[in-house]
């Protein structure tokens, strides 16, 4: 333990940040870092934005906080209308929160209250994927499929029915379509065994985040899940906490696949790292049923405060004004090509996958069998530390249910330029070369222990 009063997760000592501008941060020793992961995939507009600062200061000069049951506010109304517009009117109602976990928690509770309101209280179960991540509060943790996070709380959470999603890297089916069909058939069987009449909703990320390293589910699968939900009479909740507000090159990832959810959770990019703000979006009829039965029995003190909503509105306006969806698609193609080129140099890169500016790089011990590195070697932490030394921040996690496998995310701000993408790739190339040399050194001295790097 250190003498710091702060504690987070176990890991090495961290540098102290000094300041930031654009896609670059500096520590108090003057070292420069390119923010290749947008913090926690949240600083979508980069750092030091004068326009966001101006919008926040203008709101501060009026009023920073009002409680939602005492006053309405123009920023909340404007942001609500803007979010509905981003869905093309498919989701007409908005409930504000302050974080992704809160957004998912709110979706779960609204879905449950909806079925109670319409006389179907027997619906008490959710279905979700393993692996997955949906938040750290107890309800959201119940639908999360990531064993290390679940383990201390399994006797406290109301765990969902966990089913596997498609894995287009590791499957052994005849082709991708056959793989999806098999996974959907297994999911149908699991839902039927549990009793379709007992299911409230299916919860999933349309593109995987930290838990799977940007694993894609694909249109065939997502439309299959939409159909299963319709057959079972349950709801489809899409967790777009990470993918929402432009990260994939569309306002929401579901818009790539034309699979409309009943409820949608979003957060991270909505505040873009400037202020905590998230939202639950819902179909009007769901909200109407709940409100007619006495109202939504849920809420958070800071939800929908004027300062948060003014920040979110400024973020959306900036994305529109600067054409950042188009930039995300263009820079995403450039980044993906560069990552694939780097992967071609090293057999320990199993797969590069991504969409927009959400990219994952999976590491493997054997490219033929796709066997992961032994978990104790913490390769995901090792390459992240080497990237930090090279002046690049990336986002590491374990790929296989949190207990095995290694990947890192490359998710720079949507504002990144072509030249900055090249700098990112140069620094990542340096880290990967050093990682490769470390593996070679270990192979040359097989009795030596792997470089010790604790998970971050």
mmCIF file of N, CA, C and O in Angstrom, residues 339-390:
data_model
loop_
_atom_site.group_PDB
_atom_site.id
_atom_site.type_symbol
_atom_site.label_atom_id
_atom_site.label_comp_id
_atom_site.label_asym_id
_atom_site.label_seq_id
_atom_site.Cartn_x
_atom_site.Cartn_y
_atom_site.Cartn_z
ATOM 1 N N UNK A 339 -3.293 -1.130 -38.100
ATOM 2 C CA UNK A 339 -3.231 -2.206 -37.107
ATOM 3 C C UNK A 339 -3.057 -3.557 -37.770
ATOM 4 O O UNK A 339 -2.289 -4.408 -37.292
ATOM 5 N N UNK A 340 -3.745 -3.771 -38.887
ATOM 6 C CA UNK A 340 -3.589 -5.044 -39.595
ATOM 7 C C UNK A 340 -2.173 -5.192 -40.161
ATOM 8 O O UNK A 340 -1.608 -6.306 -40.166
ATOM 9 N N UNK A 341 -1.608 -4.092 -40.619
ATOM 10 C CA UNK A 341 -0.227 -4.143 -41.115
ATOM 11 C C UNK A 341 0.735 -4.508 -39.996
ATOM 12 O O UNK A 341 1.656 -5.328 -40.185
ATOM 13 N N UNK A 342 0.538 -3.931 -38.807
ATOM 14 C CA UNK A 342 1.382 -4.283 -37.669
ATOM 15 C C UNK A 342 1.178 -5.738 -37.277
ATOM 16 O O UNK A 342 2.136 -6.451 -36.952
ATOM 17 N N UNK A 343 -0.069 -6.187 -37.303
ATOM 18 C CA UNK A 343 -0.359 -7.567 -36.923
ATOM 19 C C UNK A 343 0.349 -8.555 -37.830
ATOM 20 O O UNK A 343 0.768 -9.638 -37.388
ATOM 21 N N UNK A 344 0.508 -8.190 -39.104
ATOM 22 C CA UNK A 344 1.163 -9.080 -40.049
ATOM 23 C C UNK A 344 2.612 -9.355 -39.730
ATOM 24 O O UNK A 344 3.204 -10.311 -40.245
ATOM 25 N N UNK A 345 3.210 -8.547 -38.869
ATOM 26 C CA UNK A 345 4.619 -8.734 -38.506
ATOM 27 C C UNK A 345 4.810 -9.760 -37.391
ATOM 28 O O UNK A 345 5.921 -10.251 -37.193
ATOM 29 N N UNK A 346 3.738 -10.032 -36.642
ATOM 30 C CA UNK A 346 3.921 -10.806 -35.414
ATOM 31 C C UNK A 346 2.903 -11.945 -35.314
ATOM 32 O O UNK A 346 1.686 -11.704 -35.383
ATOM 33 N N UNK A 347 3.358 -13.166 -35.122
ATOM 34 C CA UNK A 347 2.430 -14.301 -35.021
ATOM 35 C C UNK A 347 1.580 -14.277 -33.756
ATOM 36 O O UNK A 347 0.551 -14.960 -33.691
ATOM 37 N N UNK A 348 1.994 -13.522 -32.763
ATOM 38 C CA UNK A 348 1.243 -13.488 -31.511
ATOM 39 C C UNK A 348 0.046 -12.534 -31.555
ATOM 40 O O UNK A 348 -0.695 -12.422 -30.568
ATOM 41 N N UNK A 349 -0.165 -11.849 -32.669
ATOM 42 C CA UNK A 349 -1.407 -11.092 -32.847
ATOM 43 C C UNK A 349 -2.420 -12.025 -33.493
ATOM 44 O O UNK A 349 -2.275 -12.416 -34.654
ATOM 45 N N UNK A 350 -3.423 -12.417 -32.741
ATOM 46 C CA UNK A 350 -4.398 -13.364 -33.247
ATOM 47 C C UNK A 350 -5.398 -12.731 -34.185
ATOM 48 O O UNK A 350 -5.674 -13.246 -35.268
ATOM 49 N N UNK A 351 -5.951 -11.594 -33.792
ATOM 50 C CA UNK A 351 -6.964 -10.943 -34.623
ATOM 51 C C UNK A 351 -6.985 -9.450 -34.334
ATOM 52 O O UNK A 351 -6.813 -9.008 -33.196
ATOM 53 N N UNK A 352 -7.216 -8.690 -35.388
ATOM 54 C CA UNK A 352 -7.519 -7.264 -35.293
ATOM 55 C C UNK A 352 -8.951 -7.094 -35.755
ATOM 56 O O UNK A 352 -9.332 -7.591 -36.817
ATOM 57 N N UNK A 353 -9.781 -6.436 -34.952
ATOM 58 C CA UNK A 353 -11.193 -6.284 -35.295
ATOM 59 C C UNK A 353 -11.674 -4.908 -34.839
ATOM 60 O O UNK A 353 -11.186 -4.368 -33.838
ATOM 61 N N UNK A 354 -12.615 -4.352 -35.576
ATOM 62 C CA UNK A 354 -13.110 -3.059 -35.154
ATOM 63 C C UNK A 354 -14.124 -2.452 -36.083
ATOM 64 O O UNK A 354 -14.434 -2.986 -37.154
ATOM 65 N N UNK A 355 -14.634 -1.304 -35.657
ATOM 66 C CA UNK A 355 -15.632 -0.553 -36.397
ATOM 67 C C UNK A 355 -15.488 0.900 -35.982
ATOM 68 O O UNK A 355 -15.467 1.213 -34.786
ATOM 69 N N UNK A 356 -15.404 1.799 -36.958
ATOM 70 C CA UNK A 356 -15.207 3.207 -36.633
ATOM 71 C C UNK A 356 -13.884 3.380 -35.915
ATOM 72 O O UNK A 356 -12.836 2.940 -36.388
ATOM 73 N N UNK A 357 -13.918 4.037 -34.755
ATOM 74 C CA UNK A 357 -12.709 4.196 -33.944
ATOM 75 C C UNK A 357 -12.795 3.360 -32.665
ATOM 76 O O UNK A 357 -12.400 3.787 -31.584
ATOM 77 N N UNK A 358 -13.314 2.141 -32.829
ATOM 78 C CA UNK A 358 -13.331 1.140 -31.760
ATOM 79 C C UNK A 358 -12.640 -0.105 -32.298
ATOM 80 O O UNK A 358 -13.222 -0.886 -33.064
ATOM 81 N N UNK A 359 -11.367 -0.299 -31.912
ATOM 82 C CA UNK A 359 -10.564 -1.406 -32.434
ATOM 83 C C UNK A 359 -9.970 -2.220 -31.295
ATOM 84 O O UNK A 359 -9.529 -1.675 -30.282
ATOM 85 N N UNK A 360 -9.988 -3.545 -31.491
ATOM 86 C CA UNK A 360 -9.392 -4.458 -30.535
ATOM 87 C C UNK A 360 -8.309 -5.288 -31.185
ATOM 88 O O UNK A 360 -8.425 -5.676 -32.353
ATOM 89 N N UNK A 361 -7.259 -5.557 -30.441
ATOM 90 C CA UNK A 361 -6.148 -6.396 -30.895
ATOM 91 C C UNK A 361 -6.011 -7.533 -29.896
ATOM 92 O O UNK A 361 -5.717 -7.308 -28.720
ATOM 93 N N UNK A 362 -6.252 -8.767 -30.350
ATOM 94 C CA UNK A 362 -6.176 -9.928 -29.475
ATOM 95 C C UNK A 362 -4.826 -10.621 -29.624
ATOM 96 O O UNK A 362 -4.341 -10.823 -30.736
ATOM 97 N N UNK A 363 -4.232 -10.981 -28.497
ATOM 98 C CA UNK A 363 -2.926 -11.627 -28.466
ATOM 99 C C UNK A 363 -3.103 -13.110 -28.172
ATOM 100 O O UNK A 363 -3.943 -13.501 -27.357
ATOM 101 N N UNK A 364 -2.294 -13.950 -28.830
ATOM 102 C CA UNK A 364 -2.381 -15.393 -28.629
ATOM 103 C C UNK A 364 -0.986 -15.999 -28.539
ATOM 104 O O UNK A 364 -0.030 -15.486 -29.129
ATOM 105 N N UNK A 365 -0.879 -17.096 -27.824
ATOM 106 C CA UNK A 365 0.393 -17.813 -27.732
ATOM 107 C C UNK A 365 0.656 -18.630 -28.986
ATOM 108 O O UNK A 365 1.816 -18.814 -29.387
ATOM 109 N N UNK A 366 -0.416 -19.124 -29.606
ATOM 110 C CA UNK A 366 -0.284 -19.971 -30.794
ATOM 111 C C UNK A 366 -1.283 -19.507 -31.847
ATOM 112 O O UNK A 366 -2.496 -19.614 -31.640
ATOM 113 N N UNK A 367 -0.816 -18.993 -32.986
ATOM 114 C CA UNK A 367 -1.736 -18.474 -34.001
ATOM 115 C C UNK A 367 -2.535 -19.566 -34.712
ATOM 116 O O UNK A 367 -3.565 -19.266 -35.317
ATOM 117 N N UNK A 368 -2.061 -20.808 -34.664
ATOM 118 C CA UNK A 368 -2.758 -21.901 -35.335
ATOM 119 C C UNK A 368 -3.910 -22.416 -34.466
ATOM 120 O O UNK A 368 -5.059 -22.499 -34.900
ATOM 121 N N UNK A 369 -3.604 -22.750 -33.226
ATOM 122 C CA UNK A 369 -4.635 -23.259 -32.320
ATOM 123 C C UNK A 369 -5.433 -22.132 -31.668
ATOM 124 O O UNK A 369 -6.479 -22.371 -31.092
ATOM 125 N N UNK A 370 -4.886 -20.901 -31.744
ATOM 126 C CA UNK A 370 -5.492 -19.719 -31.126
ATOM 127 C C UNK A 370 -5.525 -19.840 -29.607
ATOM 128 O O UNK A 370 -6.373 -19.259 -28.930
ATOM 129 N N UNK A 371 -4.597 -20.607 -29.104
ATOM 130 C CA UNK A 371 -4.439 -20.778 -27.665
ATOM 131 C C UNK A 371 -3.976 -19.464 -27.048
ATOM 132 O O UNK A 371 -3.034 -18.838 -27.520
ATOM 133 N N UNK A 372 -4.623 -18.998 -25.970
ATOM 134 C CA UNK A 372 -4.174 -17.764 -25.328
ATOM 135 C C UNK A 372 -2.889 -17.968 -24.548
ATOM 136 O O UNK A 372 -2.507 -19.107 -24.235
ATOM 137 N N UNK A 373 -2.226 -16.886 -24.231
ATOM 138 C CA UNK A 373 -1.091 -16.960 -23.323
ATOM 139 C C UNK A 373 -1.578 -17.394 -21.945
ATOM 140 O O UNK A 373 -2.739 -17.137 -21.572
ATOM 141 N N UNK A 374 -0.721 -18.076 -21.164
ATOM 142 C CA UNK A 374 -1.110 -18.402 -19.790
ATOM 143 C C UNK A 374 -1.523 -17.140 -19.034
ATOM 144 O O UNK A 374 -0.847 -16.103 -19.112
ATOM 145 N N UNK A 375 -2.611 -17.215 -18.317
ATOM 146 C CA UNK A 375 -3.156 -16.025 -17.665
ATOM 147 C C UNK A 375 -2.165 -15.379 -16.708
ATOM 148 O O UNK A 375 -2.112 -14.150 -16.580
ATOM 149 N N UNK A 376 -1.356 -16.196 -16.053
ATOM 150 C CA UNK A 376 -0.421 -15.658 -15.060
ATOM 151 C C UNK A 376 0.626 -14.744 -15.668
ATOM 152 O O UNK A 376 1.263 -13.953 -14.957
ATOM 153 N N UNK A 377 0.814 -14.818 -16.973
ATOM 154 C CA UNK A 377 1.838 -13.983 -17.620
ATOM 155 C C UNK A 377 1.371 -12.545 -17.832
ATOM 156 O O UNK A 377 2.188 -11.672 -18.112
ATOM 157 N N UNK A 378 0.091 -12.296 -17.732
ATOM 158 C CA UNK A 378 -0.443 -10.925 -17.823
ATOM 159 C C UNK A 378 0.078 -10.172 -19.043
ATOM 160 O O UNK A 378 0.540 -9.031 -18.951
ATOM 161 N N UNK A 379 -0.014 -10.793 -20.201
ATOM 162 C CA UNK A 379 0.527 -10.172 -21.409
ATOM 163 C C UNK A 379 -0.196 -8.874 -21.760
ATOM 164 O O UNK A 379 0.408 -7.949 -22.307
ATOM 165 N N UNK A 380 -1.490 -8.801 -21.440
ATOM 166 C CA UNK A 380 -2.237 -7.576 -21.731
ATOM 167 C C UNK A 380 -1.684 -6.386 -20.950
ATOM 168 O O UNK A 380 -1.608 -5.267 -21.469
ATOM 169 N N UNK A 381 -1.259 -6.634 -19.714
ATOM 170 C CA UNK A 381 -0.661 -5.569 -18.905
ATOM 171 C C UNK A 381 0.750 -5.252 -19.380
ATOM 172 O O UNK A 381 1.181 -4.094 -19.354
ATOM 173 N N UNK A 382 1.464 -6.280 -19.820
ATOM 174 C CA UNK A 382 2.842 -6.078 -20.276
ATOM 175 C C UNK A 382 2.886 -5.166 -21.495
ATOM 176 O O UNK A 382 3.652 -4.204 -21.550
ATOM 177 N N UNK A 383 2.047 -5.433 -22.496
ATOM 178 C CA UNK A 383 2.107 -4.618 -23.707
ATOM 179 C C UNK A 383 1.560 -3.214 -23.445
ATOM 180 O O UNK A 383 2.013 -2.230 -24.041
ATOM 181 N N UNK A 384 0.622 -3.092 -22.509
ATOM 182 C CA UNK A 384 0.107 -1.772 -22.150
ATOM 183 C C UNK A 384 1.190 -0.927 -21.490
ATOM 184 O O UNK A 384 1.310 0.276 -21.763
ATOM 185 N N UNK A 385 1.994 -1.550 -20.628
ATOM 186 C CA UNK A 385 3.102 -0.824 -19.988
ATOM 187 C C UNK A 385 4.139 -0.398 -21.017
ATOM 188 O O UNK A 385 4.683 0.706 -20.948
ATOM 189 N N UNK A 386 4.421 -1.258 -21.986
ATOM 190 C CA UNK A 386 5.380 -0.909 -23.028
ATOM 191 C C UNK A 386 4.851 0.228 -23.901
ATOM 192 O O UNK A 386 5.616 1.108 -24.328
ATOM 193 N N UNK A 387 3.553 0.220 -24.163
ATOM 194 C CA UNK A 387 2.965 1.321 -24.926
ATOM 195 C C UNK A 387 3.063 2.626 -24.143
ATOM 196 O O UNK A 387 3.381 3.683 -24.712
ATOM 197 N N UNK A 388 2.812 2.561 -22.850
ATOM 198 C CA UNK A 388 2.935 3.771 -22.024
ATOM 199 C C UNK A 388 4.359 4.313 -22.077
ATOM 200 O O UNK A 388 4.567 5.528 -22.174
ATOM 201 N N UNK A 389 5.340 3.419 -21.999
ATOM 202 C CA UNK A 389 6.738 3.856 -22.101
ATOM 203 C C UNK A 389 6.995 4.558 -23.426
ATOM 204 O O UNK A 389 7.798 5.494 -23.502
ATOM 205 N N UNK A 390 6.300 4.105 -24.480
ATOM 206 C CA UNK A 390 6.477 4.700 -25.805
ATOM 207 C C UNK A 390 5.622 5.954 -25.992
ATOM 208 O O UNK A 390 5.619 6.542 -27.083
#
